[in-house]
PDB file of C-alpha atoms in Angstrom:
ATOM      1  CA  UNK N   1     -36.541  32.594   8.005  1.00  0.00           C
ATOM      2  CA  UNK N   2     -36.127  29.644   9.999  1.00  0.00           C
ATOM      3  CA  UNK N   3     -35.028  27.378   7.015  1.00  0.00           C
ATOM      4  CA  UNK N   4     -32.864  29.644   6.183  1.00  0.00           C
ATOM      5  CA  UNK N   5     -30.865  29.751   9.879  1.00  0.00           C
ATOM      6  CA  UNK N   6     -31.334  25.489   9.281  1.00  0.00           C
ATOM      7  CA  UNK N   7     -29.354  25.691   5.834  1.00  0.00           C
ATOM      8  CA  UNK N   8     -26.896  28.036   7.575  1.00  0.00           C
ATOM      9  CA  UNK N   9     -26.375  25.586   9.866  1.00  0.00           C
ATOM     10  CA  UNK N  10     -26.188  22.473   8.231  1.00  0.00           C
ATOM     11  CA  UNK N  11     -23.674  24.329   5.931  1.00  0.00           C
ATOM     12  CA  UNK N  12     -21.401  25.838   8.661  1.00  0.00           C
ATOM     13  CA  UNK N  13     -21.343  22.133  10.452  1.00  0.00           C
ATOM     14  CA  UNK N  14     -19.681  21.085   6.699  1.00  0.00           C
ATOM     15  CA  UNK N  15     -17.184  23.472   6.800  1.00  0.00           C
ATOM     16  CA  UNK N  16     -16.246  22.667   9.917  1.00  0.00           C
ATOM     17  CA  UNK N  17     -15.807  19.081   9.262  1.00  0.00           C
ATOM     18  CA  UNK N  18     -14.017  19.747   6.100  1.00  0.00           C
ATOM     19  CA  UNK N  19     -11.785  22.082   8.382  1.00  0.00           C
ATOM     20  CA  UNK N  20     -11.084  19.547  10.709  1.00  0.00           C
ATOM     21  CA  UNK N  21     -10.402  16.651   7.753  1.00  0.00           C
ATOM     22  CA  UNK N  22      -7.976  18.856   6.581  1.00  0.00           C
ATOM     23  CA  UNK N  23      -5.728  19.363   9.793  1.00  0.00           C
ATOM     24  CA  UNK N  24      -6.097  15.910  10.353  1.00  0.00           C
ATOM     25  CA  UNK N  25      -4.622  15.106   6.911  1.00  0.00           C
ATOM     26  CA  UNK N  26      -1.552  17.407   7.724  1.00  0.00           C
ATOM     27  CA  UNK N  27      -0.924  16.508  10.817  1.00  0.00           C
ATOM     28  CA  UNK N  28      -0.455  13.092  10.035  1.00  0.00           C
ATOM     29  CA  UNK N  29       1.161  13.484   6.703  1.00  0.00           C
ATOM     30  CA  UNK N  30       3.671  15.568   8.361  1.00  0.00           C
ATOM     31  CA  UNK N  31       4.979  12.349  10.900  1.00  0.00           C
ATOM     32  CA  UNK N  32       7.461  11.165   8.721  1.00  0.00           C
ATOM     33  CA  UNK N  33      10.458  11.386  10.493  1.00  0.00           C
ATOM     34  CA  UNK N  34      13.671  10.052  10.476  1.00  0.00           C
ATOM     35  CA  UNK N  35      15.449   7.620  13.388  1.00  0.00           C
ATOM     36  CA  UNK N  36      18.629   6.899  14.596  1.00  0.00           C
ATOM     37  CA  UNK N  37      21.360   5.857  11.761  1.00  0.00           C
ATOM     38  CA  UNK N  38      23.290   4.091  14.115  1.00  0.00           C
ATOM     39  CA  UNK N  39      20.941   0.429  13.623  1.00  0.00           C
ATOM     40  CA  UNK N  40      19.770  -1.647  10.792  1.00  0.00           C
ATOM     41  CA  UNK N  41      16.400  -0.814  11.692  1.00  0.00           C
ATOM     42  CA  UNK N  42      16.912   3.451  11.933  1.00  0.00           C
ATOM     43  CA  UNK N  43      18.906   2.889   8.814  1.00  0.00           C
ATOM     44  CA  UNK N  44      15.693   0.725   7.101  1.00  0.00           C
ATOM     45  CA  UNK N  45      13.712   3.748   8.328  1.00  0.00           C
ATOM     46  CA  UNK N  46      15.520   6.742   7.170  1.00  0.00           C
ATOM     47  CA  UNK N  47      16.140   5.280   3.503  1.00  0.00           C
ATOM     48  CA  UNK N  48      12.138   4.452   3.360  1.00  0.00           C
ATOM     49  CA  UNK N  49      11.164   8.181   4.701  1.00  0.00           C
ATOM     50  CA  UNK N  50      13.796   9.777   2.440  1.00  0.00           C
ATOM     51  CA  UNK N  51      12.287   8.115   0.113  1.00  0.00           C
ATOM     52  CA  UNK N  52       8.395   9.101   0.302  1.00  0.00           C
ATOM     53  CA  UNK N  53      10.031  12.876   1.338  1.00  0.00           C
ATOM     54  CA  UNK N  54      11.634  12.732  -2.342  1.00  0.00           C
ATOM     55  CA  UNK N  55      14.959  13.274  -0.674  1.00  0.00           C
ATOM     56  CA  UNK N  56      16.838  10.883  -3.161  1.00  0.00           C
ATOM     57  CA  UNK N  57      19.922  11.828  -2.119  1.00  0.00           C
ATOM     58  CA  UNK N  58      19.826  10.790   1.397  1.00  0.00           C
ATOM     59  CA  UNK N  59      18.124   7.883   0.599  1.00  0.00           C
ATOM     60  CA  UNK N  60      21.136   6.884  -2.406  1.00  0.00           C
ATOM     61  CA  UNK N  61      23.346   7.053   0.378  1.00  0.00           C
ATOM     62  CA  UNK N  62      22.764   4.581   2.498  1.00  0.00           C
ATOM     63  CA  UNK N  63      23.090   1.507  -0.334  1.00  0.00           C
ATOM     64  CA  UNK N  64      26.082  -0.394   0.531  1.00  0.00           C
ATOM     65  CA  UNK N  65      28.628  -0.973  -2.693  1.00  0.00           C
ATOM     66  CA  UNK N  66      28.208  -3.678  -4.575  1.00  0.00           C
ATOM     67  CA  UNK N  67      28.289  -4.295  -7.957  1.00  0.00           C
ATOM     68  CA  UNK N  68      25.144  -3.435  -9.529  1.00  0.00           C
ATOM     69  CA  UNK N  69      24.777  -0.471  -7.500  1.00  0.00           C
ATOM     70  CA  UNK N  70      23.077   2.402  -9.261  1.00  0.00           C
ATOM     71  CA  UNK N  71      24.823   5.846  -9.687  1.00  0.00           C
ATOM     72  CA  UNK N  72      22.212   8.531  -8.404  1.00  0.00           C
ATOM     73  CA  UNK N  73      20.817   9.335 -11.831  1.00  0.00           C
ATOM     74  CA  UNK N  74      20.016   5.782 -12.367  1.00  0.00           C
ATOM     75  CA  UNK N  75      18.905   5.611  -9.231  1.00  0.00           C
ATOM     76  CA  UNK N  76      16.220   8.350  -9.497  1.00  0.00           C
ATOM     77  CA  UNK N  77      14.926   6.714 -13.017  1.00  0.00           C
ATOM     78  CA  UNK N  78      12.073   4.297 -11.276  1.00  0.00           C
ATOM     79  CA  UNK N  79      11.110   6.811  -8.783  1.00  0.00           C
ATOM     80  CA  UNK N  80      10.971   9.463 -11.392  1.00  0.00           C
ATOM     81  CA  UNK N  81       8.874   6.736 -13.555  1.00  0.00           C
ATOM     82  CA  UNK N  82       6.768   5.135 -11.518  1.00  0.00           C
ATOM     83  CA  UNK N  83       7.823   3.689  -7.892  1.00  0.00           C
ATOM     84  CA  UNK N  84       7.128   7.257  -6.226  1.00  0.00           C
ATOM     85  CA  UNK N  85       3.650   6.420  -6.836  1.00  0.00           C
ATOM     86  CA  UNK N  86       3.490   2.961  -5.167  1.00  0.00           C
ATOM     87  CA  UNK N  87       5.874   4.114  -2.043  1.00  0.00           C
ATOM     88  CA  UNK N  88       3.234   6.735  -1.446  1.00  0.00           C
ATOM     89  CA  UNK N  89       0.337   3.831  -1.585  1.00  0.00           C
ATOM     90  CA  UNK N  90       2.397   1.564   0.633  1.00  0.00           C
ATOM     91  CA  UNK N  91       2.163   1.482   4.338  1.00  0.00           C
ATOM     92  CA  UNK N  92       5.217   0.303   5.607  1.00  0.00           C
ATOM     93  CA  UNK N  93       5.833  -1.667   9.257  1.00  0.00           C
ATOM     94  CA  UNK N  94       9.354  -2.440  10.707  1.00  0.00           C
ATOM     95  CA  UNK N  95       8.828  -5.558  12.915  1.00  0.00           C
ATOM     96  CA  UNK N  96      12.757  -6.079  14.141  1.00  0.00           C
ATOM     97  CA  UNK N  97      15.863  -7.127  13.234  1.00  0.00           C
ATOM     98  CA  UNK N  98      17.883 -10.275  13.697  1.00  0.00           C
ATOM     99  CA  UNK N  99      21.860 -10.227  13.605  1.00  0.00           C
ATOM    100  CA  UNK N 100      24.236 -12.335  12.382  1.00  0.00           C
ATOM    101  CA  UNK N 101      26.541 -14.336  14.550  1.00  0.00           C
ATOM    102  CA  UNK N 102      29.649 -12.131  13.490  1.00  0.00           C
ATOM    103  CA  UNK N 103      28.007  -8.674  13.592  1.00  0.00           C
ATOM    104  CA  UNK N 104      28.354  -7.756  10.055  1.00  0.00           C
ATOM    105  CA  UNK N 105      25.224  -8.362   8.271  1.00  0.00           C
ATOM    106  CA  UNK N 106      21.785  -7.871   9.487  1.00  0.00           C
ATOM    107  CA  UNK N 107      18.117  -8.533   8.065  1.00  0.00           C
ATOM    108  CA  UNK N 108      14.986  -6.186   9.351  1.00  0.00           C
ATOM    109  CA  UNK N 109      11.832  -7.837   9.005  1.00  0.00           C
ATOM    110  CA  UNK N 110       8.973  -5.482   7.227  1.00  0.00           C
ATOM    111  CA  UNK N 111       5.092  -6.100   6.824  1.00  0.00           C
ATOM    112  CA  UNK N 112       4.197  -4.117   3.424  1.00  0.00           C
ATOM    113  CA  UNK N 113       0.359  -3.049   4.015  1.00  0.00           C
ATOM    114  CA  UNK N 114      -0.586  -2.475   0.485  1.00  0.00           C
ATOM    115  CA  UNK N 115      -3.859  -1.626  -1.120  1.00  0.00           C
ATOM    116  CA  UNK N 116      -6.993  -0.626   1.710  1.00  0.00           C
ATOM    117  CA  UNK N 117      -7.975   2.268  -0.766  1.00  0.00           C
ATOM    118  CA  UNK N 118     -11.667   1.490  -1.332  1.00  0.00           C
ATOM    119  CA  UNK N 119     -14.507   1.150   1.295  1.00  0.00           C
ATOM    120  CA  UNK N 120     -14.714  -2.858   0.180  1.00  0.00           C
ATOM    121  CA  UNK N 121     -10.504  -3.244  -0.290  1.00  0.00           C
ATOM    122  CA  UNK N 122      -8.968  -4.067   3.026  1.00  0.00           C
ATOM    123  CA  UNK N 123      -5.856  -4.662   1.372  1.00  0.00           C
ATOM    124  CA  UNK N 124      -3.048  -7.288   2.555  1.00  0.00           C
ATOM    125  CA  UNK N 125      -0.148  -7.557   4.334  1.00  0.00           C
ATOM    126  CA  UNK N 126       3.069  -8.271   2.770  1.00  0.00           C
ATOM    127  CA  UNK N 127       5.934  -9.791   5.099  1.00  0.00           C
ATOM    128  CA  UNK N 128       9.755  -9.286   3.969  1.00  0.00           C
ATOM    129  CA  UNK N 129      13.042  -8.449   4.801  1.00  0.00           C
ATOM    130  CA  UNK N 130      15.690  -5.710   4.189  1.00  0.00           C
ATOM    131  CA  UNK N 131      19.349  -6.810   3.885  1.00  0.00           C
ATOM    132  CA  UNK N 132      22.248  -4.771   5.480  1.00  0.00           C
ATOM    133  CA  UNK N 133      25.580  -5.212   6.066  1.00  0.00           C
ATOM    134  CA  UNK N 134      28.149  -3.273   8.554  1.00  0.00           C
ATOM    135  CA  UNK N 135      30.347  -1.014   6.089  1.00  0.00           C
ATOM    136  CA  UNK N 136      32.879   1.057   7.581  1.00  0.00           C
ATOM    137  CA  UNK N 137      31.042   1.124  10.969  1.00  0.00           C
ATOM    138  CA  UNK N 138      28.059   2.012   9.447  1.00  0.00           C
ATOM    139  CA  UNK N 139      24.729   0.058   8.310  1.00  0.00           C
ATOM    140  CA  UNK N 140      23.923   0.192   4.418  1.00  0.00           C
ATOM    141  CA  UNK N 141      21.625  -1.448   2.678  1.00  0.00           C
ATOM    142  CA  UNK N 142      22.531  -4.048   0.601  1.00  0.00           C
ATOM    143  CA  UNK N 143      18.674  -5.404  -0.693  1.00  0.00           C
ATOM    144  CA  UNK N 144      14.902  -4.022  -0.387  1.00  0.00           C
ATOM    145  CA  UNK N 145      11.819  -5.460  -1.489  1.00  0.00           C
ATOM    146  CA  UNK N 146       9.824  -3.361  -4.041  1.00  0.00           C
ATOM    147  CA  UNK N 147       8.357  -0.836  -4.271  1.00  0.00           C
ATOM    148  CA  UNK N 148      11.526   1.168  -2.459  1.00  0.00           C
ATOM    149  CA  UNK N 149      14.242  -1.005  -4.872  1.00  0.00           C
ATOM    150  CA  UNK N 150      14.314  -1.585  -8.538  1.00  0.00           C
ATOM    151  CA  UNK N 151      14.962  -5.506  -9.509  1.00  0.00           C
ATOM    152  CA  UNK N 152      17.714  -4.003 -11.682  1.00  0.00           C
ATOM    153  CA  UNK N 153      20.006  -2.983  -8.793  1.00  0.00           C
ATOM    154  CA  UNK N 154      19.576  -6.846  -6.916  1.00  0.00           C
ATOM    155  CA  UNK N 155      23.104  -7.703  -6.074  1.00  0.00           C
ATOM    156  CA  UNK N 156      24.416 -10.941  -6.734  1.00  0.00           C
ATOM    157  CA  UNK N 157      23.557 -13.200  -4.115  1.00  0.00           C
ATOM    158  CA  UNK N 158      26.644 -13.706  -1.978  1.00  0.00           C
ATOM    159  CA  UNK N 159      28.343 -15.587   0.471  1.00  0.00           C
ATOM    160  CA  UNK N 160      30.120 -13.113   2.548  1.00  0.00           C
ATOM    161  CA  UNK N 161      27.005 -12.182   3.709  1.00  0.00           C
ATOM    162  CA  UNK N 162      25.612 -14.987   6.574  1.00  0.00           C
ATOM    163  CA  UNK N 163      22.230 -14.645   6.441  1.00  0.00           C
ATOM    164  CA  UNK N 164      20.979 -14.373  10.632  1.00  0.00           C
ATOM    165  CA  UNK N 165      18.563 -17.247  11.714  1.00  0.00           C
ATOM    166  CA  UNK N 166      14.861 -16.224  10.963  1.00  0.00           C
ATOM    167  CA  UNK N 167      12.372 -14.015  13.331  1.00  0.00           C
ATOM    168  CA  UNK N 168       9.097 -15.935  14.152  1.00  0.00           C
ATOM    169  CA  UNK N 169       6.224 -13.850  12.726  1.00  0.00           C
TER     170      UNK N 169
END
């Protein structure tokens, strides 16, 4: 009798703790949430949580034009593929922004936390940028590191653009 009330408990404390697991794991997966759209860095944001909420749409509107610039069904073809999988493994960290002199081009600075999915993996931290430029009053993305942009779409490096003095780490 008493083994059995043991086993009882020992099982009711494990489905408690898987209870409790499992609002954790909803509560966070459920921060996403999109910023203001009126700075490089909101903009950087919303395209990278439109993004891992599948919203394609949203996130295909906010890439500036320029000439290699995907339509929206060639847009969704790497996400559709295989870069849905890799946004969802990659943590993402937006560390500023830096301006250019004029106002019209801007770079956000990003630390990519990538792997960290095994007890022994810490994983590693990845700095880059995000280019954006001011296009009709509003920011747009003009260049992303992978996994949220294909190589294909890379614009053509370009002077019009004045790249803004770089951020110390």
């Amino acid at each position: 009798m008493r083994r059995d009330r043991f086993l009882i408990g020992i099982l009711a404390g494990i489905v408690v703790l898987a209870a409790l697991s499992l609002a954790v794991y909803l509560a966070r997966r459920g921060g996403l949430s999109y910023g203001p759209e009126n700075t490089p860095e909101g903009v950087v944001q919303n395209y990278i949580v439109a993004l891992q909420r599948g919203d394609y749409e949203r996130a295909h509107a906010y890439l500036t034009d320029f000439e290699n610039k995907p339509d929206l069904p060639r847009f969704l073809q790497p996400f559709n593929n295989y870069q849905d999988r890799d946004i969802s493994l990659t943590g993402v960290e937006i560390r500023g922004a830096s301006m250019a002199a004029d106002g019209q081009s801007a770079l956000v600075y990003l630390s990519l936390l990538r792997g960290g999915n095994s007890p022994f993996d810490q994983g590693y931290r990845e700095n880059n940028t995000a280019e954006l430029v001011l296009e009709g009053g509003e920011w747009k993305i003009r260049n992303m590191p992978y996994p949220f942009w294909s190589y294909e779409w890379s614009p053509p490096p370009s002077e019009a653009i004045k790249q803004p003095p770089a951020m110390e780490p």
